PDB file of C-alpha atoms and ligand atoms in Angstrom:
ATOM      1  CA  UNK X 535     -48.914  49.868 -89.385  1.00  0.00           C
ATOM      2  CA  UNK X 536     -51.633  47.049 -89.182  1.00  0.00           C
ATOM      3  CA  UNK X 537     -53.556  46.869 -92.735  1.00  0.00           C
ATOM      4  CA  UNK X 538     -56.636  44.956 -92.302  1.00  0.00           C
ATOM      5  CA  UNK X 539     -55.785  41.804 -94.367  1.00  0.00           C
ATOM      6  CA  UNK X 540     -53.115  41.128 -90.847  1.00  0.00           C
ATOM      7  CA  UNK X 541     -55.299  39.223 -89.535  1.00  0.00           C
ATOM      8  CA  UNK X 542     -53.724  38.174 -86.467  1.00  0.00           C
ATOM      9  CA  UNK X 543     -51.978  35.039 -85.830  1.00  0.00           C
ATOM     10  CA  UNK X 544     -53.686  31.940 -83.819  1.00  0.00           C
ATOM     11  CA  UNK X 545     -50.764  30.796 -81.161  1.00  0.00           C
ATOM     12  CA  UNK X 546     -49.471  32.958 -78.620  1.00  0.00           C
ATOM     13  CA  UNK X 547     -45.768  33.177 -80.252  1.00  0.00           C
ATOM     14  CA  UNK X 548     -47.205  33.801 -83.477  1.00  0.00           C
ATOM     15  CA  UNK X 549     -49.446  36.437 -81.475  1.00  0.00           C
ATOM     16  CA  UNK X 550     -45.935  38.400 -79.660  1.00  0.00           C
ATOM     17  CA  UNK X 551     -43.983  38.359 -82.912  1.00  0.00           C
ATOM     18  CA  UNK X 552     -47.193  40.056 -84.938  1.00  0.00           C
ATOM     19  CA  UNK X 553     -47.528  42.654 -81.966  1.00  0.00           C
ATOM     20  CA  UNK X 554     -43.660  43.252 -82.072  1.00  0.00           C
ATOM     21  CA  UNK X 555     -43.627  43.303 -86.007  1.00  0.00           C
ATOM     22  CA  UNK X 556     -46.424  45.769 -85.890  1.00  0.00           C
ATOM     23  CA  UNK X 557     -44.423  48.085 -83.816  1.00  0.00           C
ATOM     24  CA  UNK X 558     -45.614  47.482 -79.797  1.00  0.00           C
ATOM     25  CA  UNK X 559     -42.556  47.999 -77.831  1.00  0.00           C
ATOM     26  CA  UNK X 560     -44.439  47.605 -74.601  1.00  0.00           C
ATOM     27  CA  UNK X 561     -47.397  47.416 -72.273  1.00  0.00           C
ATOM     28  CA  UNK X 562     -49.442  49.723 -70.553  1.00  0.00           C
ATOM     29  CA  UNK X 563     -52.528  48.798 -68.845  1.00  0.00           C
ATOM     30  CA  UNK X 564     -54.818  51.769 -67.794  1.00  0.00           C
ATOM     31  CA  UNK X 565     -54.356  51.770 -63.834  1.00  0.00           C
ATOM     32  CA  UNK X 566     -50.413  52.039 -62.979  1.00  0.00           C
ATOM     33  CA  UNK X 567     -49.142  48.543 -61.541  1.00  0.00           C
ATOM     34  CA  UNK X 568     -46.475  49.114 -59.132  1.00  0.00           C
ATOM     35  CA  UNK X 569     -44.015  45.585 -59.927  1.00  0.00           C
ATOM     36  CA  UNK X 570     -41.616  46.350 -56.851  1.00  0.00           C
ATOM     37  CA  UNK X 571     -44.656  46.265 -53.862  1.00  0.00           C
ATOM     38  CA  UNK X 572     -46.116  43.210 -55.900  1.00  0.00           C
ATOM     39  CA  UNK X 573     -42.990  40.573 -55.777  1.00  0.00           C
ATOM     40  CA  UNK X 574     -41.972  42.305 -51.782  1.00  0.00           C
ATOM     41  CA  UNK X 575     -45.626  40.779 -51.264  1.00  0.00           C
ATOM     42  CA  UNK X 576     -44.626  37.407 -53.069  1.00  0.00           C
ATOM     43  CA  UNK X 577     -41.366  36.749 -50.865  1.00  0.00           C
ATOM     44  CA  UNK X 578     -43.185  37.901 -47.769  1.00  0.00           C
ATOM     45  CA  UNK X 579     -45.876  35.039 -47.934  1.00  0.00           C
ATOM     46  CA  UNK X 580     -44.436  32.631 -49.720  1.00  0.00           C
ATOM     47  CA  UNK X 581     -44.429  29.455 -47.346  1.00  0.00           C
ATOM     48  CA  UNK X 582     -40.869  28.633 -45.367  1.00  0.00           C
ATOM     49  CA  UNK X 583     -39.544  25.677 -47.045  1.00  0.00           C
ATOM     50  CA  UNK X 584     -40.147  22.160 -45.208  1.00  0.00           C
ATOM     51  CA  UNK X 585     -36.804  21.141 -45.011  1.00  0.00           C
ATOM     52  CA  UNK X 586     -35.361  24.490 -43.209  1.00  0.00           C
ATOM     53  CA  UNK X 587     -36.363  24.788 -39.276  1.00  0.00           C
ATOM     54  CA  UNK X 588     -36.668  28.068 -38.132  1.00  0.00           C
ATOM     55  CA  UNK X 589     -34.202  29.402 -36.565  1.00  0.00           C
ATOM     56  CA  UNK X 590     -34.240  29.052 -32.707  1.00  0.00           C
ATOM     57  CA  UNK X 591     -33.548  31.894 -30.224  1.00  0.00           C
ATOM     58  CA  UNK X 592     -31.996  31.217 -27.459  1.00  0.00           C
ATOM     59  CA  UNK X 593     -31.646  33.624 -24.712  1.00  0.00           C
ATOM     60  CA  UNK X 594     -28.274  33.500 -23.004  1.00  0.00           C
ATOM     61  CA  UNK X 595     -27.962  34.740 -19.166  1.00  0.00           C
ATOM     62  CA  UNK X 596     -24.569  34.816 -17.725  1.00  0.00           C
ATOM     63  CA  UNK X 597     -23.899  32.035 -14.863  1.00  0.00           C
ATOM     64  CA  UNK X 598     -25.218  33.010 -11.534  1.00  0.00           C
ATOM     65  CA  UNK X 599     -22.197  32.656  -9.152  1.00  0.00           C
ATOM     66  CA  UNK X 600     -24.938  30.126  -7.381  1.00  0.00           C
ATOM     67  CA  UNK X 601     -24.906  27.825 -10.179  1.00  0.00           C
ATOM     68  CA  UNK X 602     -21.608  27.760 -10.897  1.00  0.00           C
ATOM     69  CA  UNK X 603     -20.642  26.738  -7.566  1.00  0.00           C
ATOM     70  CA  UNK X 604     -22.674  24.147  -7.518  1.00  0.00           C
ATOM     71  CA  UNK X 605     -21.668  22.130 -10.414  1.00  0.00           C
ATOM     72  CA  UNK X 606     -17.857  22.020  -8.556  1.00  0.00           C
ATOM     73  CA  UNK X 607     -17.215  18.758  -7.561  1.00  0.00           C
ATOM     74  CA  UNK X 608     -13.827  19.803  -5.481  1.00  0.00           C
ATOM     75  CA  UNK X 609     -11.642  22.991  -4.806  1.00  0.00           C
ATOM     76  CA  UNK X 610     -10.151  22.600  -7.999  1.00  0.00           C
ATOM     77  CA  UNK X 611     -13.337  23.093  -9.988  1.00  0.00           C
ATOM     78  CA  UNK X 612     -14.081  25.852  -7.753  1.00  0.00           C
ATOM     79  CA  UNK X 613     -10.812  27.778  -8.144  1.00  0.00           C
ATOM     80  CA  UNK X 614     -11.407  27.404 -11.109  1.00  0.00           C
ATOM     81  CA  UNK X 615     -14.974  28.336 -11.561  1.00  0.00           C
ATOM     82  CA  UNK X 616     -13.871  31.627  -9.078  1.00  0.00           C
ATOM     83  CA  UNK X 617     -11.088  32.740 -11.171  1.00  0.00           C
ATOM     84  CA  UNK X 618     -13.334  32.750 -14.620  1.00  0.00           C
ATOM     85  CA  UNK X 619     -16.205  34.733 -12.845  1.00  0.00           C
ATOM     86  CA  UNK X 620     -16.748  37.766 -13.773  1.00  0.00           C
ATOM     87  CA  UNK X 621     -20.390  38.721 -12.387  1.00  0.00           C
ATOM     88  CA  UNK X 622     -18.810  40.653  -9.058  1.00  0.00           C
ATOM     89  CA  UNK X 623     -17.013  44.208  -9.649  1.00  0.00           C
ATOM     90  CA  UNK X 624     -14.789  44.035  -7.138  1.00  0.00           C
ATOM     91  CA  UNK X 625     -12.880  41.894  -9.366  1.00  0.00           C
ATOM     92  CA  UNK X 626     -12.436  44.359 -11.556  1.00  0.00           C
ATOM     93  CA  UNK X 627     -10.148  46.948  -9.071  1.00  0.00           C
ATOM     94  CA  UNK X 628      -8.137  43.475  -7.727  1.00  0.00           C
ATOM     95  CA  UNK X 629      -5.564  41.884  -9.123  1.00  0.00           C
ATOM     96  CA  UNK X 630      -6.378  38.464  -7.856  1.00  0.00           C
ATOM     97  CA  UNK X 631      -8.832  36.156  -6.561  1.00  0.00           C
ATOM     98  CA  UNK X 632      -7.754  34.918  -3.189  1.00  0.00           C
ATOM     99  CA  UNK X 633      -8.762  31.623  -3.205  1.00  0.00           C
ATOM    100  CA  UNK X 634      -7.441  29.836   0.358  1.00  0.00           C
ATOM    101  CA  UNK X 635      -4.316  29.024   2.794  1.00  0.00           C
ATOM    102  CA  UNK X 636      -3.207  25.780   4.243  1.00  0.00           C
ATOM    103  CA  UNK X 637      -4.372  21.985   4.218  1.00  0.00           C
ATOM    104  CA  UNK X 638      -8.090  21.632   3.298  1.00  0.00           C
ATOM    105  CA  UNK X 639      -7.554  18.130   5.019  1.00  0.00           C
ATOM    106  CA  UNK X 640      -7.112  19.822   8.780  1.00  0.00           C
ATOM    107  CA  UNK X 641     -10.360  19.711  11.278  1.00  0.00           C
ATOM    108  CA  UNK X 642     -10.399  23.544  11.175  1.00  0.00           C
ATOM    109  CA  UNK X 643     -11.675  25.842   8.605  1.00  0.00           C
ATOM    110  CA  UNK X 644     -10.985  29.921   9.589  1.00  0.00           C
ATOM    111  CA  UNK X 645     -13.366  32.355   7.548  1.00  0.00           C
ATOM    112  CA  UNK X 646     -12.677  36.185   7.445  1.00  0.00           C
ATOM    113  CA  UNK X 647     -14.045  38.707   5.244  1.00  0.00           C
ATOM    114  CA  UNK X 648     -11.778  39.844   2.690  1.00  0.00           C
ATOM    115  CA  UNK X 649      -8.463  40.307   1.236  1.00  0.00           C
ATOM    116  CA  UNK X 650      -6.229  44.072   1.959  1.00  0.00           C
ATOM    117  CA  UNK X 651      -3.667  44.602   0.112  1.00  0.00           C
ATOM    118  CA  UNK X 652      -0.835  42.138   1.355  1.00  0.00           C
ATOM    119  CA  UNK X 653      -3.309  39.719   0.746  1.00  0.00           C
ATOM    120  CA  UNK X 654      -4.588  40.880  -3.315  1.00  0.00           C
ATOM    121  CA  UNK X 655      -0.489  41.416  -3.534  1.00  0.00           C
ATOM    122  CA  UNK X 656       0.629  37.603  -2.410  1.00  0.00           C
ATOM    123  CA  UNK X 657      -3.109  35.451  -3.516  1.00  0.00           C
ATOM    124  CA  UNK X 658      -3.261  34.735  -0.174  1.00  0.00           C
ATOM    125  CA  UNK X 659      -5.297  35.046   2.829  1.00  0.00           C
ATOM    126  CA  UNK X 660      -4.321  36.922   6.295  1.00  0.00           C
ATOM    127  CA  UNK X 661      -0.245  38.031   5.112  1.00  0.00           C
ATOM    128  CA  UNK X 662      -0.490  41.403   6.546  1.00  0.00           C
ATOM    129  CA  UNK X 663      -0.448  42.507   9.507  1.00  0.00           C
ATOM    130  CA  UNK X 664      -3.672  40.901  10.897  1.00  0.00           C
ATOM    131  CA  UNK X 665      -2.187  37.558   9.569  1.00  0.00           C
ATOM    132  CA  UNK X 666       0.472  37.423  11.943  1.00  0.00           C
ATOM    133  CA  UNK X 667      -1.351  38.097  14.451  1.00  0.00           C
ATOM    134  CA  UNK X 668      -3.555  35.405  13.697  1.00  0.00           C
ATOM    135  CA  UNK X 669      -0.483  32.751  13.192  1.00  0.00           C
ATOM    136  CA  UNK X 670      -0.137  33.912  17.072  1.00  0.00           C
ATOM    137  CA  UNK X 671      -3.441  33.091  17.819  1.00  0.00           C
ATOM    138  CA  UNK X 672      -3.107  29.904  16.759  1.00  0.00           C
ATOM    139  CA  UNK X 673       0.159  29.619  18.025  1.00  0.00           C
ATOM    140  CA  UNK X 674      -1.357  29.758  21.706  1.00  0.00           C
ATOM    141  CA  UNK X 675      -3.330  26.868  21.207  1.00  0.00           C
ATOM    142  CA  UNK X 676      -0.785  24.670  18.930  1.00  0.00           C
ATOM    143  CA  UNK X 677      -1.934  25.353  15.509  1.00  0.00           C
ATOM    144  CA  UNK X 678      -0.758  26.570  12.014  1.00  0.00           C
ATOM    145  CA  UNK X 679      -0.924  26.830   8.495  1.00  0.00           C
ATOM    146  CA  UNK X 680      -0.418  23.484   8.248  1.00  0.00           C
ATOM    147  CA  UNK X 681      -3.294  22.294  10.740  1.00  0.00           C
ATOM    148  CA  UNK X 682      -5.623  24.737   9.650  1.00  0.00           C
ATOM    149  CA  UNK X 683      -7.750  25.802   6.241  1.00  0.00           C
ATOM    150  CA  UNK X 684      -8.348  29.811   6.069  1.00  0.00           C
ATOM    151  CA  UNK X 685     -10.542  31.577   3.323  1.00  0.00           C
ATOM    152  CA  UNK X 686     -12.421  34.288   3.443  1.00  0.00           C
ATOM    153  CA  UNK X 687     -16.226  35.214   2.524  1.00  0.00           C
ATOM    154  CA  UNK X 688     -15.402  37.754  -0.611  1.00  0.00           C
ATOM    155  CA  UNK X 689     -12.296  36.232  -2.190  1.00  0.00           C
ATOM    156  CA  UNK X 690     -11.680  39.808  -4.086  1.00  0.00           C
ATOM    157  CA  UNK X 691     -10.329  42.799  -1.957  1.00  0.00           C
ATOM    158  CA  UNK X 692     -12.482  46.095  -1.842  1.00  0.00           C
ATOM    159  CA  UNK X 693     -11.292  49.117  -3.000  1.00  0.00           C
ATOM    160  CA  UNK X 694      -9.606  51.213  -0.538  1.00  0.00           C
ATOM    161  CA  UNK X 695      -9.794  48.328   2.036  1.00  0.00           C
ATOM    162  CA  UNK X 696     -13.558  48.933   2.832  1.00  0.00           C
ATOM    163  CA  UNK X 697     -15.721  46.675   4.339  1.00  0.00           C
ATOM    164  CA  UNK X 698     -17.752  44.581   1.322  1.00  0.00           C
ATOM    165  CA  UNK X 699     -21.273  46.140   0.442  1.00  0.00           C
ATOM    166  CA  UNK X 700     -24.217  43.017   1.062  1.00  0.00           C
ATOM    167  CA  UNK X 701     -24.737  42.508  -2.313  1.00  0.00           C
ATOM    168  CA  UNK X 702     -21.144  41.750  -2.999  1.00  0.00           C
ATOM    169  CA  UNK X 703     -21.667  39.805  -0.015  1.00  0.00           C
ATOM    170  CA  UNK X 704     -24.275  37.870  -1.294  1.00  0.00           C
ATOM    171  CA  UNK X 705     -22.543  37.306  -4.647  1.00  0.00           C
ATOM    172  CA  UNK X 706     -19.784  35.684  -2.984  1.00  0.00           C
ATOM    173  CA  UNK X 707     -21.955  33.831  -0.729  1.00  0.00           C
ATOM    174  CA  UNK X 708     -22.545  30.463  -3.311  1.00  0.00           C
ATOM    175  CA  UNK X 709     -18.732  30.103  -3.849  1.00  0.00           C
ATOM    176  CA  UNK X 710     -17.724  30.420   0.204  1.00  0.00           C
ATOM    177  CA  UNK X 711     -20.877  27.996   0.969  1.00  0.00           C
ATOM    178  CA  UNK X 712     -19.627  25.680  -1.753  1.00  0.00           C
ATOM    179  CA  UNK X 713     -16.022  25.675  -0.217  1.00  0.00           C
ATOM    180  CA  UNK X 714     -17.564  24.549   3.209  1.00  0.00           C
ATOM    181  CA  UNK X 715     -19.025  21.882   1.344  1.00  0.00           C
ATOM    182  CA  UNK X 716     -15.665  20.699  -0.253  1.00  0.00           C
ATOM    183  CA  UNK X 717     -14.011  20.947   2.597  1.00  0.00           C
ATOM    184  CA  UNK X 718     -16.257  19.260   5.245  1.00  0.00           C
ATOM    185  CA  UNK X 719     -14.201  20.365   8.066  1.00  0.00           C
ATOM    186  CA  UNK X 720     -14.956  19.092  11.598  1.00  0.00           C
ATOM    187  CA  UNK X 721     -15.078  22.552  13.292  1.00  0.00           C
ATOM    188  CA  UNK X 722     -15.503  25.859  11.597  1.00  0.00           C
ATOM    189  CA  UNK X 723     -14.193  30.021  12.725  1.00  0.00           C
ATOM    190  CA  UNK X 724     -16.312  32.864  11.702  1.00  0.00           C
ATOM    191  CA  UNK X 725     -13.096  35.708  11.644  1.00  0.00           C
ATOM    192  CA  UNK X 726     -15.757  38.630  12.411  1.00  0.00           C
ATOM    193  CA  UNK X 727     -18.788  40.231  12.186  1.00  0.00           C
ATOM    194  CA  UNK X 728     -19.084  39.693   8.303  1.00  0.00           C
ATOM    195  CA  UNK X 729     -18.491  36.166   7.936  1.00  0.00           C
ATOM    196  CA  UNK X 730     -20.774  35.372  10.965  1.00  0.00           C
ATOM    197  CA  UNK X 731     -23.561  37.275  10.042  1.00  0.00           C
ATOM    198  CA  UNK X 732     -23.438  35.948   6.267  1.00  0.00           C
ATOM    199  CA  UNK X 733     -23.041  32.095   6.714  1.00  0.00           C
ATOM    200  CA  UNK X 734     -25.114  32.664   9.757  1.00  0.00           C
ATOM    201  CA  UNK X 735     -27.931  34.319   9.012  1.00  0.00           C
ATOM    202  CA  UNK X 736     -27.858  36.167  12.029  1.00  0.00           C
ATOM    203  CA  UNK X 737     -28.157  40.130  12.386  1.00  0.00           C
ATOM    204  CA  UNK X 738     -26.851  40.538  16.063  1.00  0.00           C
ATOM    205  CA  UNK X 739     -23.159  42.503  16.568  1.00  0.00           C
ATOM    206  CA  UNK X 740     -19.914  40.037  16.629  1.00  0.00           C
ATOM    207  CA  UNK X 741     -19.393  40.965  20.495  1.00  0.00           C
ATOM    208  CA  UNK X 742     -22.833  38.931  20.645  1.00  0.00           C
ATOM    209  CA  UNK X 743     -22.434  36.595  18.463  1.00  0.00           C
ATOM    210  CA  UNK X 744     -18.709  35.052  19.662  1.00  0.00           C
ATOM    211  CA  UNK X 745     -17.861  32.819  22.082  1.00  0.00           C
ATOM    212  CA  UNK X 746     -20.533  30.474  20.920  1.00  0.00           C
ATOM    213  CA  UNK X 747     -20.779  26.856  19.724  1.00  0.00           C
ATOM    214  CA  UNK X 748     -24.148  27.572  16.788  1.00  0.00           C
ATOM    215  CA  UNK X 749     -24.509  24.897  13.996  1.00  0.00           C
ATOM    216  CA  UNK X 750     -23.784  26.220  10.330  1.00  0.00           C
ATOM    217  CA  UNK X 751     -26.176  24.041   8.426  1.00  0.00           C
ATOM    218  CA  UNK X 752     -26.568  23.398   4.053  1.00  0.00           C
ATOM    219  CA  UNK X 753     -28.375  21.375   2.826  1.00  0.00           C
ATOM    220  CA  UNK X 754     -25.890  19.924   0.901  1.00  0.00           C
ATOM    221  CA  UNK X 755     -24.067  18.642   3.965  1.00  0.00           C
ATOM    222  CA  UNK X 756     -24.768  15.419   5.671  1.00  0.00           C
ATOM    223  CA  UNK X 757     -25.173  17.180   9.069  1.00  0.00           C
ATOM    224  CA  UNK X 758     -24.490  20.610  10.631  1.00  0.00           C
ATOM    225  CA  UNK X 759     -20.875  22.129  11.384  1.00  0.00           C
ATOM    226  CA  UNK X 760     -20.314  23.473  15.044  1.00  0.00           C
ATOM    227  CA  UNK X 761     -19.163  27.319  14.050  1.00  0.00           C
ATOM    228  CA  UNK X 762     -17.363  29.392  17.103  1.00  0.00           C
ATOM    229  CA  UNK X 763     -17.520  33.503  15.784  1.00  0.00           C
ATOM    230  CA  UNK X 764     -14.910  35.264  17.267  1.00  0.00           C
ATOM    231  CA  UNK X 765     -13.592  39.052  16.537  1.00  0.00           C
ATOM    232  CA  UNK X 766     -11.721  39.566  13.326  1.00  0.00           C
ATOM    233  CA  UNK X 767      -7.789  39.990  13.992  1.00  0.00           C
ATOM    234  CA  UNK X 768      -7.301  43.243  12.559  1.00  0.00           C
ATOM    235  CA  UNK X 769     -10.820  44.543  15.360  1.00  0.00           C
ATOM    236  CA  UNK X 770      -8.234  43.035  18.013  1.00  0.00           C
ATOM    237  CA  UNK X 771      -5.168  45.331  16.604  1.00  0.00           C
ATOM    238  CA  UNK X 772      -7.303  47.737  17.064  1.00  0.00           C
ATOM    239  CA  UNK X 773      -9.173  47.156  20.563  1.00  0.00           C
ATOM    240  CA  UNK X 774      -6.414  45.131  22.416  1.00  0.00           C
ATOM    241  CA  UNK X 775      -8.598  44.871  24.874  1.00  0.00           C
ATOM    242  CA  UNK X 776     -10.947  42.345  23.530  1.00  0.00           C
ATOM    243  CA  UNK X 777      -7.999  39.996  22.724  1.00  0.00           C
ATOM    244  CA  UNK X 778      -8.847  38.784  26.587  1.00  0.00           C
ATOM    245  CA  UNK X 779     -12.411  37.285  25.011  1.00  0.00           C
ATOM    246  CA  UNK X 780     -10.608  36.238  21.095  1.00  0.00           C
ATOM    247  CA  UNK X 781      -8.351  33.596  24.008  1.00  0.00           C
ATOM    248  CA  UNK X 782     -11.141  32.350  25.244  1.00  0.00           C
ATOM    249  CA  UNK X 783     -12.484  31.188  22.359  1.00  0.00           C
ATOM    250  CA  UNK X 784      -9.715  30.013  21.140  1.00  0.00           C
ATOM    251  CA  UNK X 785      -9.107  27.572  24.088  1.00  0.00           C
ATOM    252  CA  UNK X 786     -12.746  26.469  23.556  1.00  0.00           C
ATOM    253  CA  UNK X 787     -11.900  25.308  19.861  1.00  0.00           C
ATOM    254  CA  UNK X 788      -8.467  24.173  21.502  1.00  0.00           C
ATOM    255  CA  UNK X 789     -11.103  21.832  23.964  1.00  0.00           C
ATOM    256  CA  UNK X 790     -13.899  21.087  21.387  1.00  0.00           C
ATOM    257  CA  UNK X 791     -10.551  19.654  19.045  1.00  0.00           C
ATOM    258  CA  UNK X 792      -9.099  17.650  22.030  1.00  0.00           C
ATOM    259  CA  UNK X 793     -12.695  16.148  22.543  1.00  0.00           C
ATOM    260  CA  UNK X 794     -13.018  15.062  18.980  1.00  0.00           C
ATOM    261  CA  UNK X 795      -9.164  13.477  18.430  1.00  0.00           C
TER     262      UNK X 795
HETATM  263  N1  URA O1451      -9.025  40.128   6.327  1.00  0.00           N
HETATM  264  C1  URA O1451      -9.305  39.402   5.838  1.00  0.00           C
HETATM  265  O1  URA O1451     -10.662  39.916   6.403  1.00  0.00           O
HETATM  266  N2  URA O1451      -9.468  38.447   5.376  1.00  0.00           N
HETATM  267  C2  URA O1451      -7.887  38.703   4.839  1.00  0.00           C
HETATM  268  O2  URA O1451      -7.225  37.455   4.209  1.00  0.00           O
HETATM  269  C3  URA O1451      -7.188  39.438   5.282  1.00  0.00           C
HETATM  270  C4  URA O1451      -7.545  40.868   5.886  1.00  0.00           C
END
């Protein structure tokens, strides 16, 4: 209890002691105060320290096949980029990336559609039944795997040997385009409708495109490359009647090679 004689001291410290001795143990205002809310507001509105910049938000996007392919300066880098790429669903069902076979310094580059079961198992293009026919067709004009270079538009086997979907071809296109630029062959041979349509951007059937020299161009090639579309060997195995036309196409390839040498 305070007595009238107990006059309040003057300094703040003395005042506090005086309250405590007088029995005051808490300060209660007329209106309740939410101290938690007050401390949250002051933390949120505190200015950021000038020495700690706010974190930079970088959106990470998976590299596209076009970006990856463009950066490759040689065939080894292209192979590594294709093996590391996981933007194509075919990669999840196939066993390996079928890159190429033959001689990259050869004047002729042949491009097929996609690997089959044998190619997927061995990691090389055209090693199954259609590959055996292709080897005989090449031999008929004096060529073999040492004097040509072979790859496919799609380097991953479509499950069940189905045809690659247009979206799958589109994803793989930058890789095969870069492949052509790096090899820069004297002559291209497109085996079947898939490589012919994709690389020449033409919609006609292979029966209409085959047997004609057409220009393959790309902005990163010094000049267009003469390209000969012809039937795919797997098609010739099913329809041997068309072997006669394919034979003519291969003779035209031989003639052009002889004229260039
Ligand atoms: N068919 C293709 O188009 N490519 C191969 O590698 C094998 C079969």
